[in-house]
Short mmCIF file of C-alpha atoms in Angstrom, two decimals:
data_model
loop_
_atom_site.label_atom_id
_atom_site.label_comp_id
_atom_site.label_asym_id
_atom_site.label_seq_id
_atom_site.Cartn_x
_atom_site.Cartn_y
_atom_site.Cartn_z
CA MET A 247 54.82 31.05 87.66
CA LEU A 248 55.88 28.82 90.56
CA LEU A 249 54.83 31.58 92.95
CA LEU A 250 51.44 31.79 91.22
CA PHE A 251 51.00 28.05 91.64
CA ALA A 252 52.00 28.13 95.31
CA LEU A 253 49.58 30.96 96.02
CA SER A 254 46.76 29.17 94.22
CA VAL A 255 47.31 26.04 96.33
CA LYS A 256 47.33 28.16 99.46
CA ALA A 257 44.14 29.90 98.33
CA GLU A 258 42.41 26.57 97.74
CA ASP A 259 43.43 25.43 101.23
CA SER A 260 41.97 28.59 102.74
CA GLY A 261 38.78 28.29 100.71
CA PHE A 262 39.21 31.71 99.09
CA THR A 263 39.67 32.01 95.33
CA ASP A 264 38.19 34.46 92.86
CA PHE A 265 39.30 33.60 89.31
CA SER A 266 38.37 35.34 86.06
CA LEU A 267 39.19 34.83 82.39
CA ARG A 268 38.74 37.56 79.80
CA TRP A 269 39.22 37.38 76.06
CA LEU A 270 40.08 40.10 73.57
CA VAL A 271 39.52 39.35 69.87
CA ASP A 272 40.53 41.97 67.31
CA ALA A 273 39.62 41.53 63.63
CA ARG A 274 41.20 44.02 61.28
CA ALA A 275 40.79 45.49 57.81
CA ALA A 276 43.78 47.54 56.69
CA HIS A 277 45.13 49.40 53.68
CA SER A 278 48.56 51.03 53.44
CA ASP A 279 50.74 52.57 50.73
CA SER A 280 53.96 52.29 52.74
CA GLU A 281 57.27 50.67 51.91
CA THR A 282 57.93 47.15 53.26
CA THR A 283 56.91 47.01 56.89
CA TRP A 284 59.59 46.49 59.54
CA LEU A 285 57.86 43.20 60.38
CA GLU A 286 59.05 41.92 56.97
CA GLN A 287 62.60 43.26 57.48
CA GLY A 288 61.84 46.60 55.88
CA LEU A 289 61.93 50.13 57.26
CA GLY A 290 58.22 50.89 57.00
CA LYS A 291 56.90 52.54 60.14
CA GLY A 292 53.47 50.89 60.35
CA ARG A 293 52.19 47.41 61.04
CA TYR A 294 51.02 47.03 57.43
CA ASP A 295 52.37 47.84 53.98
CA SER A 296 51.07 47.79 50.42
CA THR A 297 51.37 43.98 50.22
CA SER A 298 49.68 43.18 53.56
CA PRO A 299 46.41 41.21 53.57
CA LEU A 300 43.26 43.31 53.47
CA LEU A 301 41.62 41.31 56.28
CA GLU A 302 43.17 39.44 59.20
CA LEU A 303 42.60 38.31 62.75
CA SER A 304 45.10 40.73 64.25
CA GLU A 305 45.02 39.58 67.88
CA VAL A 306 43.52 37.08 70.28
CA SER A 307 44.47 37.71 73.91
CA LEU A 308 43.61 35.76 77.04
CA VAL A 309 43.86 37.65 80.33
CA ALA A 310 43.59 35.61 83.54
CA GLU A 311 43.29 37.24 86.96
CA ALA A 312 43.06 35.54 90.34
CA ASP A 313 42.39 36.90 93.80
CA PHE A 314 44.10 34.36 96.02
CA ASN A 315 43.03 36.18 99.19
CA TRP A 316 42.34 39.74 100.25
CA GLN A 317 45.94 40.81 99.65
CA TRP A 318 47.43 38.57 96.93
CA GLN A 319 46.45 38.63 93.26
CA GLY A 320 47.86 37.05 90.13
CA PHE A 321 47.81 38.31 86.52
CA THR A 322 48.67 36.53 83.26
CA HIS A 323 48.33 37.76 79.67
CA LEU A 324 48.76 35.31 76.75
CA LYS A 325 48.50 36.41 73.13
CA TYR A 326 48.27 35.21 69.54
CA ASP A 327 48.85 37.41 66.53
CA PRO A 328 49.91 36.47 62.99
CA GLU A 329 53.12 38.52 63.13
CA GLN A 330 54.72 36.88 66.18
CA ASP A 331 57.00 33.88 65.58
CA GLN A 332 55.44 31.82 68.38
CA ALA A 333 51.91 30.47 67.99
CA LEU A 334 51.11 31.56 71.54
CA ASP A 335 53.27 33.82 73.65
CA LEU A 336 53.38 35.34 77.11
CA VAL A 337 53.04 39.12 77.39
CA GLU A 338 52.85 39.55 81.19
CA ALA A 339 52.73 37.26 84.23
CA TYR A 340 53.10 38.60 87.76
CA VAL A 341 51.78 38.47 91.30
CA ARG A 342 50.59 41.56 93.12
CA PHE A 343 50.56 42.14 96.88
CA ASN A 344 48.26 44.86 98.24
CA PRO A 345 48.49 44.83 102.03
CA VAL A 346 45.63 46.29 104.02
CA PRO A 347 46.48 49.99 104.62
CA ASP A 348 47.69 50.86 108.08
CA GLY A 349 47.70 54.65 108.20
CA ASP A 350 47.75 57.20 105.39
CA ILE A 351 50.04 55.27 103.03
CA ARG A 352 48.95 52.46 100.74
CA TYR A 353 51.60 50.01 99.53
CA ARG A 354 51.76 47.69 96.53
CA ILE A 355 54.32 45.13 95.36
CA ARG A 356 54.47 43.46 91.94
CA ALA A 357 56.84 40.64 91.02
CA GLY A 358 57.17 38.94 87.65
CA LEU A 359 57.20 39.76 83.95
CA LEU A 360 55.52 43.13 83.52
CA PHE A 361 55.28 46.43 81.70
CA PRO A 362 56.61 49.30 83.78
CA HIS A 363 53.93 51.96 84.13
CA ILE A 364 55.09 54.20 81.26
CA SER A 365 52.23 54.40 78.77
CA ARG A 366 49.43 56.90 79.28
CA GLU A 367 47.50 55.35 76.38
CA ASN A 368 47.58 51.58 76.93
CA ARG A 369 45.11 51.36 79.79
CA GLY A 370 42.59 48.92 78.27
CA LEU A 371 42.20 45.16 78.37
CA ALA A 372 45.32 43.28 77.15
CA TRP A 373 47.43 46.46 77.11
CA THR A 374 45.34 48.14 74.39
CA THR A 375 44.46 51.80 74.09
CA PRO A 376 40.79 52.83 74.19
CA PHE A 377 41.57 56.00 72.24
CA SER A 378 42.73 54.53 68.92
CA ILE A 379 43.99 51.33 67.31
CA THR A 380 47.64 52.39 67.17
CA PRO A 381 49.39 53.97 70.16
CA SER A 382 51.97 56.72 69.80
CA ALA A 383 55.52 56.07 68.61
CA ILE A 384 56.70 56.20 72.23
CA ASN A 385 54.28 53.55 73.46
CA SER A 386 54.68 51.43 70.32
CA TRP A 387 58.34 51.12 71.29
CA VAL A 388 57.45 50.29 74.89
CA GLY A 389 55.26 47.46 73.56
CA GLU A 390 58.18 46.17 71.48
CA GLU A 391 61.21 46.31 73.73
CA ILE A 392 60.41 47.39 77.31
CA ARG A 393 59.41 44.33 79.32
CA THR A 394 61.06 43.55 82.63
CA LEU A 395 61.32 40.63 85.00
CA ALA A 396 61.01 42.91 87.99
CA LEU A 397 60.44 43.30 91.68
CA GLU A 398 58.53 46.55 91.94
CA GLY A 399 57.26 48.40 95.00
CA SER A 400 55.12 51.52 95.26
CA ALA A 401 53.71 53.69 98.02
CA THR A 402 50.73 56.04 97.63
CA HIS A 403 49.82 58.88 99.95
CA ARG A 404 46.64 60.93 99.64
CA GLN A 405 46.14 64.24 101.41
CA GLY A 406 43.15 66.42 100.61
CA PRO A 407 42.87 66.86 96.83
CA TRP A 408 46.41 65.57 96.26
CA LYS A 409 47.64 62.02 95.69
CA MET A 410 51.31 61.13 95.26
CA THR A 411 52.80 57.75 94.34
CA ALA A 412 56.47 56.76 94.48
CA THR A 413 57.61 53.63 92.61
CA ALA A 414 60.95 51.82 92.50
CA ALA A 415 62.01 48.52 90.95
CA ILE A 416 64.97 46.29 90.26
CA PHE A 417 64.78 44.14 87.13
CA GLY A 418 66.52 41.89 84.64
CA PHE A 419 65.83 40.26 81.25
CA ASN A 420 65.63 43.47 79.23
CA ASP A 421 69.24 43.83 78.04
CA PRO A 422 68.62 43.98 74.24
CA ALA A 423 66.24 46.97 74.63
CA GLY A 424 67.40 49.63 72.18
CA SER A 425 68.19 47.33 69.25
CA LEU A 426 65.03 48.14 67.29
CA LEU A 427 65.13 51.82 68.14
CA ALA A 428 68.70 52.16 66.88
CA TYR A 429 68.71 50.00 63.75
CA ARG A 430 65.11 50.35 62.58
CA GLY A 431 64.09 53.60 64.26
CA TRP A 432 60.72 54.61 65.64
CA ALA A 433 57.56 52.83 64.46
CA MET A 434 53.81 53.05 65.05
CA HIS A 435 51.76 49.87 65.56
CA ASP A 436 49.73 48.00 68.19
CA LEU A 437 51.90 44.87 68.61
CA LYS A 438 52.96 43.65 72.06
CA VAL A 439 56.06 41.52 71.58
CA GLY A 440 55.85 38.30 73.58
CA ALA A 441 58.50 37.15 76.04
CA PHE A 442 59.66 34.29 73.78
CA SER A 443 59.27 35.94 70.38
CA ARG A 444 61.94 37.32 68.08
CA VAL A 445 61.37 40.41 65.99
CA PRO A 446 63.22 41.18 62.76
CA LEU A 447 65.79 43.85 62.04
CA PRO A 448 66.28 45.36 58.57
CA PRO A 449 69.10 43.83 56.45
CA LEU A 450 71.43 46.81 56.76
CA SER A 451 75.02 46.53 55.56
CA SER A 452 76.32 47.35 59.05
CA ILE A 453 74.74 44.31 60.75
CA GLY A 454 74.11 40.65 60.02
CA SER A 455 76.42 37.76 59.20
CA PRO A 456 78.19 39.37 56.19
CA SER A 457 79.14 42.40 58.26
CA ALA A 458 82.38 42.70 60.19
CA PHE A 459 81.06 45.85 61.85
CA SER A 460 78.57 44.09 64.15
CA PRO A 461 77.81 40.38 64.67
CA GLN A 462 74.26 41.31 65.66
CA PRO A 463 71.93 38.95 63.71
CA LEU A 464 68.94 40.24 61.76
CA TRP A 465 66.62 39.69 64.72
CA VAL A 466 66.36 40.62 68.38
CA ASP A 467 64.95 38.97 71.51
CA PRO A 468 63.89 41.97 73.63
CA VAL A 469 63.20 39.90 76.77
CA ARG A 470 66.56 38.33 77.51
CA GLU A 471 69.29 38.50 80.16
CA VAL A 472 72.77 38.92 78.64
CA ASP A 473 75.20 40.51 81.10
CA ASN A 474 73.82 39.35 84.49
CA ARG A 475 73.64 42.96 85.71
CA PRO A 476 70.33 44.17 87.18
CA GLY A 477 68.69 47.35 86.00
CA PHE A 478 66.36 49.69 87.85
CA TYR A 479 63.58 52.18 87.31
CA GLY A 480 61.78 54.69 89.47
CA ALA A 481 58.84 57.04 89.17
CA LEU A 482 56.94 59.82 90.91
CA ASP A 483 53.28 60.45 90.02
CA TRP A 484 51.03 63.24 91.24
CA GLU A 485 47.26 63.62 90.95
CA TYR A 486 45.14 66.66 91.83
CA GLU A 487 41.36 66.49 92.37
CA ARG A 488 41.26 63.28 90.29
CA ARG A 489 41.37 65.47 87.18
CA HIS A 490 44.99 66.49 86.65
CA LYS A 491 47.91 64.05 86.57
CA PHE A 492 51.59 64.48 85.92
CA GLY A 493 54.68 62.41 86.56
CA ALA A 494 58.28 61.49 85.83
CA PHE A 495 59.78 58.05 85.18
CA PHE A 496 63.44 57.01 84.82
CA TYR A 497 64.64 53.67 83.37
CA ASP A 498 68.19 52.29 83.21
CA ASN A 499 68.88 48.68 82.26
CA ARG A 500 72.56 49.15 83.19
CA GLY A 501 73.54 47.03 80.21
CA ASP A 502 77.22 46.27 79.60
CA PRO A 503 77.48 47.20 75.90
CA GLU A 504 80.54 45.03 75.35
CA VAL A 505 78.88 41.74 76.36
CA PHE A 506 77.66 39.57 73.47
CA LYS A 507 76.06 36.20 74.30
CA ARG A 508 73.77 33.87 72.40
CA SER A 509 73.70 36.23 69.40
CA GLN A 510 72.53 39.24 71.45
CA TYR A 511 74.26 42.33 72.79
CA ALA A 512 73.54 43.90 76.14
CA TRP A 513 72.58 47.44 75.13
CA ASP A 514 73.18 50.23 77.64
CA THR A 515 69.80 51.96 77.47
CA HIS A 516 68.37 54.63 79.74
CA PHE A 517 65.60 57.20 79.33
CA TRP A 518 63.32 59.69 81.03
CA ASN A 519 59.56 59.63 80.47
CA LEU A 520 57.43 62.65 81.46
CA TYR A 521 53.68 63.13 81.12
CA PHE A 522 50.81 65.45 81.80
CA GLU A 523 47.12 64.53 81.67
CA THR A 524 44.06 66.68 82.35
CA LYS A 525 40.30 66.28 82.12
CA LEU A 526 38.73 69.24 80.36
CA PRO A 527 35.05 70.21 80.25
CA ALA A 528 32.64 68.45 77.87
CA SER A 529 34.11 64.94 78.42
CA THR A 530 37.43 65.88 76.83
CA LEU A 531 40.78 64.43 77.88
CA LEU A 532 44.18 65.89 76.98
CA ILE A 533 47.38 63.81 77.28
CA ALA A 534 50.98 64.84 76.60
CA GLN A 535 53.95 62.47 76.92
CA TYR A 536 57.65 63.05 76.30
CA MET A 537 60.58 60.61 76.27
CA THR A 538 64.29 61.26 75.91
CA GLY A 539 67.18 58.82 76.30
CA ARG A 540 70.27 57.14 74.92
CA THR A 541 71.23 53.64 73.82
CA GLN A 542 74.74 52.24 73.19
CA MET A 543 76.13 48.93 71.99
CA GLY A 544 79.49 47.37 71.20
CA PRO A 545 83.13 47.87 72.19
CA GLU A 546 84.73 51.28 72.15
CA SER A 547 87.00 52.44 69.37
CA GLY A 548 88.68 55.77 69.97
CA GLY A 549 86.27 56.44 72.81
CA VAL A 550 83.22 55.78 70.60
CA ARG A 551 80.85 52.79 70.76
CA GLN A 552 79.87 50.88 67.64
CA VAL A 553 76.34 52.23 68.04
CA ASP A 554 75.53 55.33 70.10
CA VAL A 555 72.11 56.90 69.55
CA ASP A 556 70.27 59.66 71.40
CA PHE A 557 66.51 59.33 70.97
CA GLU A 558 63.55 61.57 71.65
CA GLY A 559 59.81 61.32 71.17
CA ALA A 560 56.67 63.21 72.13
CA TYR A 561 52.96 63.34 71.42
CA LEU A 562 49.93 65.45 72.21
CA LEU A 563 46.57 63.66 72.25
CA ALA A 564 43.05 65.05 72.58
CA THR A 565 40.07 62.72 72.89
CA LYS A 566 36.38 63.45 73.37
CA GLN A 567 33.56 61.12 74.42
CA LEU A 568 30.24 61.66 72.62
CA GLY A 569 27.78 59.15 74.05
CA ASP A 570 28.70 55.78 72.53
CA ASN A 571 31.24 57.45 70.24
CA ARG A 572 34.76 58.74 70.77
CA VAL A 573 36.93 60.93 68.54
CA THR A 574 40.70 61.14 69.05
CA LEU A 575 43.34 63.30 67.39
CA ARG A 576 47.06 62.85 68.08
CA ARG A 577 50.22 64.55 66.86
CA ASP A 578 53.54 62.65 67.18
CA TRP A 579 57.12 63.84 66.89
CA PHE A 580 60.18 61.57 67.01
CA ASP A 581 63.89 61.91 66.50
CA ALA A 582 67.17 59.95 66.75
CA ASP A 583 70.69 61.39 66.63
CA ASP A 584 73.55 59.04 65.77
CA ASN A 585 76.80 59.83 67.60
CA SER A 586 79.09 57.19 66.06
CA PHE A 587 80.46 56.24 62.62
CA VAL A 588 77.78 58.22 60.79
CA SER A 589 79.61 58.03 57.46
CA ILE A 590 79.22 54.22 57.29
CA ASP A 591 76.24 53.54 59.57
CA ASN A 592 73.89 56.50 59.95
CA ASN A 593 71.11 55.57 62.37
CA GLY A 594 69.78 59.11 62.60
CA GLU A 595 66.12 59.90 62.02
CA THR A 596 63.52 62.66 62.16
CA GLY A 597 59.79 62.27 61.78
CA SER A 598 56.26 63.22 62.71
CA ALA A 599 52.77 61.75 62.37
CA TRP A 600 49.08 62.60 62.53
CA THR A 601 46.53 60.08 63.82
CA LEU A 602 42.76 60.44 63.65
CA ALA A 603 40.57 57.74 65.23
CA LEU A 604 36.79 57.38 65.48
CA SER A 605 35.26 54.64 67.61
CA HIS A 606 31.70 53.48 68.22
CA LYS A 607 30.51 51.25 71.04
CA LEU A 608 28.26 48.60 69.52
CA ASP A 609 27.30 46.99 72.84
CA LYS A 610 28.89 46.36 76.23
CA ASN A 611 31.35 43.83 74.74
CA SER A 612 32.21 45.16 71.31
CA ARG A 613 33.54 48.27 69.64
CA LEU A 614 34.28 49.41 66.08
CA ILE A 615 37.30 51.70 65.54
CA ALA A 616 38.34 53.47 62.34
CA GLU A 617 41.80 55.03 62.19
CA PHE A 618 43.89 56.99 59.70
CA ILE A 619 47.63 57.64 60.17
CA ARG A 620 49.99 59.77 58.10
CA ILE A 621 53.70 59.34 58.93
CA ASP A 622 56.48 61.53 57.51
CA SER A 623 60.04 60.45 58.25
CA ARG A 624 63.59 60.85 57.02
CA ARG A 625 66.11 58.04 57.71
CA PRO A 626 69.41 58.01 55.78
CA ASN A 627 70.10 54.27 56.14
CA ARG A 628 67.09 53.54 53.90
CA ALA A 629 69.69 53.85 51.15
CA ASP A 630 70.99 50.41 52.20
CA LEU A 631 67.70 48.99 50.91
CA GLY A 632 67.66 51.09 47.76
CA LEU A 633 65.02 53.48 49.11
CA ALA A 634 64.74 57.24 49.33
CA ALA A 635 65.68 58.62 52.75
CA ARG A 636 62.43 60.63 52.95
CA GLN A 637 59.19 58.64 53.04
CA THR A 638 55.54 59.54 53.58
CA GLU A 639 53.26 56.67 54.58
CA HIS A 640 49.47 56.48 54.87
CA GLN A 641 47.61 53.74 56.68
CA PHE A 642 43.89 53.16 57.20
CA GLN A 643 42.56 50.54 59.59
CA LEU A 644 39.15 49.36 60.67
CA SER A 645 39.09 47.28 63.85
CA TYR A 646 36.35 45.20 65.38
CA ARG A 647 37.17 44.50 69.04
CA LEU A 648 35.27 41.93 71.03
CA SER A 649 35.99 41.55 74.74
CA LEU A 650 34.42 38.73 76.73
#
């Protein structure tokens, strides 16, 4: 933020400033038959459950962008939603440096609090998806726990019909990433957890103050530095004829799983993210994304960590534009395999989901989206809350999005 201020002063001195403010307002009607949502310390997979309000103002986001000069830009995203524990919270804030190309390679540097470029869905204003209301399980988790205070550099080279981009970054303040995925499991929702917000964990017998197994409290701060060890990520992206895209991304927060400070563990979390995207005839887009990784926490006992979970997720999405309308169908699969102390703390999970979304553009600033999700999942530690391990949840939402 100090760098943003310094650049703005410099821009004012040079007489060059281009500043814009954009708003996103999302009003929601929702109905769900699910068990208690994870946002109320349950194990429900969706944003809403059977006791959620029928109508709510689900999000108000302010996105500010500034061109300080021809090469420096600033970006800030602030958000309100009724589920976050801060009235107003910061989602992203970074500066971007795009030097004038000298040759065939174009460079870019970003520095600040940012989402790594993982999601193939969340490409709209305020990190929303234009294809549906709810992103896939993979990108729902990215919105929850993957936020980095990073220095990121990328280089792009175009030759004929091909374009290739290489990205590398060093980052901090993402040590607790993995907490939600291990204890609660995968979920599907459109929340972007703010940098200063806490999110709840379910009251399982293996965690919380009564438990001697783990001092982890019943909440997590995803954006926090715990062990003072930097992490890194890197990516390669290819594009052919502006129609076909594919890429690979690797993330490793290099967390020290034995460090516990200010009520939070440093989870050792790493994963691969792969994707393929192609434009088909008749205004149809096909996207596939796959993630696989591992997260660990706690001291070793007999060569085994307190929590050690392998996770995996994938989806296939097809979307078609029909004038002012869009129809989207997505199939999700997700899985978690617990490798430690399964008899007393089974964090394993299997599940799948169908999502159908229909959207209609009302005018240049507003859109109406209807969405239906069916989620089937089996998670043994639901027994801690007196629930059946196997659950089927249905959720219908109607969203009115206004962007100004």
